[in-house]
Amino acid sequence: MDPVQQMKVKITELKSSAFSLPGMRGDQRVIDLLRDISLKIPRSLDVTVSTMVVDPETVKIKGETDTFNTVDIVKRRLEPSEYFGEVTISSANLDRSGKRVQFEIKLQRKK
């Protein structure tokens, strides 16, 4: 095979696997998970995500928000999902200033 054709084949392979992780279902890409999460959390909520870790079994989201109630709202909004089963609040605590709530939410990925 000529080098140009080899490069075209490789580019096609990379595009089809873009944003995927080992162990993920073939029809799931990380970008799809991110889209699902971002569409479910309304822009009107005061939520800042600082860290998101995606692995083959879970997605962990850490961030801060204005109230404990907002953490509960985020959890409830994420629960009806084609990508995630169980959604749990791992932690929710006031920050040092006492004005913001730091939280961690764990989403169990559907197999």
PDB file of C-alpha atoms in Angstrom:
ATOM      1  CA  MET A   1       0.000   0.000   0.000  1.00  0.00           C
ATOM      2  CA  ASP A   2       1.332   3.442  -0.807  1.00  0.00           C
ATOM      3  CA  PRO A   3       2.186   5.845   2.045  1.00  0.00           C
ATOM      4  CA  VAL A   4      -0.606   8.313   1.219  1.00  0.00           C
ATOM      5  CA  GLN A   5      -3.231   5.575   1.368  1.00  0.00           C
ATOM      6  CA  GLN A   6      -1.774   4.270   4.638  1.00  0.00           C
ATOM      7  CA  MET A   7      -2.036   7.757   6.127  1.00  0.00           C
ATOM      8  CA  LYS A   8      -5.662   8.120   4.978  1.00  0.00           C
ATOM      9  CA  VAL A   9      -6.549   4.780   6.572  1.00  0.00           C
ATOM     10  CA  LYS A  10      -4.847   5.780   9.829  1.00  0.00           C
ATOM     11  CA  ILE A  11      -6.626   9.150   9.911  1.00  0.00           C
ATOM     12  CA  THR A  12      -9.979   7.413   9.411  1.00  0.00           C
ATOM     13  CA  GLU A  13      -9.192   5.007  12.268  1.00  0.00           C
ATOM     14  CA  LEU A  14      -8.243   7.878  14.568  1.00  0.00           C
ATOM     15  CA  LYS A  15     -11.391   9.837  13.730  1.00  0.00           C
ATOM     16  CA  SER A  16     -13.623   6.854  14.441  1.00  0.00           C
ATOM     17  CA  SER A  17     -11.975   6.238  17.811  1.00  0.00           C
ATOM     18  CA  ALA A  18     -11.747   9.909  18.769  1.00  0.00           C
ATOM     19  CA  PHE A  19     -12.786  10.614  22.325  1.00  0.00           C
ATOM     20  CA  SER A  20     -13.135   6.933  23.221  1.00  0.00           C
ATOM     21  CA  LEU A  21     -11.510   5.023  26.046  1.00  0.00           C
ATOM     22  CA  PRO A  22     -10.469   1.399  26.390  1.00  0.00           C
ATOM     23  CA  GLY A  23     -13.307  -0.611  27.899  1.00  0.00           C
ATOM     24  CA  MET A  24     -16.032   1.692  26.624  1.00  0.00           C
ATOM     25  CA  ARG A  25     -18.885   0.286  24.597  1.00  0.00           C
ATOM     26  CA  GLY A  26     -18.346   0.769  20.902  1.00  0.00           C
ATOM     27  CA  ASP A  27     -21.288   3.155  20.637  1.00  0.00           C
ATOM     28  CA  GLN A  28     -20.087   5.384  23.501  1.00  0.00           C
ATOM     29  CA  ARG A  29     -17.513   8.110  23.210  1.00  0.00           C
ATOM     30  CA  VAL A  30     -16.334  10.456  25.937  1.00  0.00           C
ATOM     31  CA  ILE A  31     -17.695  13.376  23.933  1.00  0.00           C
ATOM     32  CA  ASP A  32     -21.160  11.751  24.038  1.00  0.00           C
ATOM     33  CA  LEU A  33     -20.965  11.430  27.833  1.00  0.00           C
ATOM     34  CA  LEU A  34     -19.907  15.070  28.163  1.00  0.00           C
ATOM     35  CA  ARG A  35     -22.737  16.190  25.905  1.00  0.00           C
ATOM     36  CA  ASP A  36     -25.287  14.205  27.914  1.00  0.00           C
ATOM     37  CA  ILE A  37     -24.055  15.702  31.187  1.00  0.00           C
ATOM     38  CA  SER A  38     -23.931  19.267  29.879  1.00  0.00           C
ATOM     39  CA  LEU A  39     -27.431  19.067  28.392  1.00  0.00           C
ATOM     40  CA  LYS A  40     -28.899  17.790  31.666  1.00  0.00           C
ATOM     41  CA  ILE A  41     -27.477  20.527  33.909  1.00  0.00           C
ATOM     42  CA  PRO A  42     -29.361  23.780  33.228  1.00  0.00           C
ATOM     43  CA  ARG A  43     -27.278  26.884  32.596  1.00  0.00           C
ATOM     44  CA  SER A  44     -29.441  28.682  35.151  1.00  0.00           C
ATOM     45  CA  LEU A  45     -27.889  26.628  37.979  1.00  0.00           C
ATOM     46  CA  ASP A  46     -24.872  28.110  39.739  1.00  0.00           C
ATOM     47  CA  VAL A  47     -22.530  25.154  39.146  1.00  0.00           C
ATOM     48  CA  THR A  48     -18.811  25.170  38.399  1.00  0.00           C
ATOM     49  CA  VAL A  49     -17.201  21.839  37.508  1.00  0.00           C
ATOM     50  CA  SER A  50     -13.523  21.752  38.468  1.00  0.00           C
ATOM     51  CA  THR A  51     -12.675  18.110  37.728  1.00  0.00           C
ATOM     52  CA  MET A  52     -14.222  15.313  35.726  1.00  0.00           C
ATOM     53  CA  VAL A  53     -12.697  11.840  35.615  1.00  0.00           C
ATOM     54  CA  VAL A  54     -14.026   9.328  33.086  1.00  0.00           C
ATOM     55  CA  ASP A  55     -13.084   5.669  33.325  1.00  0.00           C
ATOM     56  CA  PRO A  56     -14.701   2.548  31.864  1.00  0.00           C
ATOM     57  CA  GLU A  57     -17.016   2.107  34.879  1.00  0.00           C
ATOM     58  CA  THR A  58     -17.693   5.560  36.348  1.00  0.00           C
ATOM     59  CA  VAL A  59     -17.643   9.289  35.813  1.00  0.00           C
ATOM     60  CA  LYS A  60     -16.688  11.416  38.821  1.00  0.00           C
ATOM     61  CA  ILE A  61     -17.554  15.091  38.819  1.00  0.00           C
ATOM     62  CA  LYS A  62     -16.101  17.520  41.371  1.00  0.00           C
ATOM     63  CA  GLY A  63     -17.113  21.122  41.611  1.00  0.00           C
ATOM     64  CA  GLU A  64     -18.800  23.822  43.601  1.00  0.00           C
ATOM     65  CA  THR A  65     -22.208  25.411  43.745  1.00  0.00           C
ATOM     66  CA  ASP A  66     -24.266  27.844  45.771  1.00  0.00           C
ATOM     67  CA  THR A  67     -26.386  25.485  47.920  1.00  0.00           C
ATOM     68  CA  PHE A  68     -26.846  21.875  48.976  1.00  0.00           C
ATOM     69  CA  ASN A  69     -30.196  21.987  47.198  1.00  0.00           C
ATOM     70  CA  THR A  70     -28.418  22.689  43.901  1.00  0.00           C
ATOM     71  CA  VAL A  71     -26.276  19.574  44.399  1.00  0.00           C
ATOM     72  CA  ASP A  72     -29.494  17.552  44.792  1.00  0.00           C
ATOM     73  CA  ILE A  73     -30.955  19.155  41.661  1.00  0.00           C
ATOM     74  CA  VAL A  74     -27.842  18.236  39.651  1.00  0.00           C
ATOM     75  CA  LYS A  75     -28.070  14.648  40.909  1.00  0.00           C
ATOM     76  CA  ARG A  76     -31.751  14.362  39.972  1.00  0.00           C
ATOM     77  CA  ARG A  77     -31.141  15.881  36.531  1.00  0.00           C
ATOM     78  CA  LEU A  78     -28.358  13.369  35.794  1.00  0.00           C
ATOM     79  CA  GLU A  79     -30.352  10.298  36.869  1.00  0.00           C
ATOM     80  CA  PRO A  80     -32.505   9.747  33.763  1.00  0.00           C
ATOM     81  CA  SER A  81     -29.723   8.922  31.295  1.00  0.00           C
ATOM     82  CA  GLU A  82     -29.045   6.377  28.608  1.00  0.00           C
ATOM     83  CA  TYR A  83     -25.372   6.391  29.658  1.00  0.00           C
ATOM     84  CA  PHE A  84     -25.589   6.265  33.455  1.00  0.00           C
ATOM     85  CA  GLY A  85     -27.319   4.028  35.968  1.00  0.00           C
ATOM     86  CA  GLU A  86     -26.827   4.928  39.607  1.00  0.00           C
ATOM     87  CA  VAL A  87     -25.956   8.541  40.443  1.00  0.00           C
ATOM     88  CA  THR A  88     -24.676   9.224  43.965  1.00  0.00           C
ATOM     89  CA  ILE A  89     -23.483  12.281  45.825  1.00  0.00           C
ATOM     90  CA  SER A  90     -20.113  11.177  47.228  1.00  0.00           C
ATOM     91  CA  SER A  91     -19.638  14.369  49.215  1.00  0.00           C
ATOM     92  CA  ALA A  92     -21.109  17.825  49.686  1.00  0.00           C
ATOM     93  CA  ASN A  93     -19.512  20.214  52.164  1.00  0.00           C
ATOM     94  CA  LEU A  94     -19.320  23.941  52.783  1.00  0.00           C
ATOM     95  CA  ASP A  95     -16.022  25.435  51.675  1.00  0.00           C
ATOM     96  CA  ARG A  96     -13.798  27.337  54.119  1.00  0.00           C
ATOM     97  CA  SER A  97     -15.604  30.605  53.467  1.00  0.00           C
ATOM     98  CA  GLY A  98     -18.941  28.988  54.310  1.00  0.00           C
ATOM     99  CA  LYS A  99     -20.476  30.522  51.192  1.00  0.00           C
ATOM    100  CA  ARG A 100     -20.047  27.775  48.590  1.00  0.00           C
ATOM    101  CA  VAL A 101     -20.729  24.039  48.578  1.00  0.00           C
ATOM    102  CA  GLN A 102     -18.009  21.743  47.274  1.00  0.00           C
ATOM    103  CA  PHE A 103     -19.370  18.486  45.919  1.00  0.00           C
ATOM    104  CA  GLU A 104     -18.454  15.227  44.258  1.00  0.00           C
ATOM    105  CA  ILE A 105     -20.972  13.207  42.263  1.00  0.00           C
ATOM    106  CA  LYS A 106     -20.313   9.686  41.022  1.00  0.00           C
ATOM    107  CA  LEU A 107     -22.150   8.359  37.973  1.00  0.00           C
ATOM    108  CA  GLN A 108     -22.121   4.608  37.417  1.00  0.00           C
ATOM    109  CA  ARG A 109     -21.824   3.914  33.697  1.00  0.00           C
ATOM    110  CA  LYS A 110     -24.286   1.526  32.083  1.00  0.00           C
ATOM    111  CA  LYS A 111     -22.695  -1.506  30.473  1.00  0.00           C
TER     112      LYS A 111
END
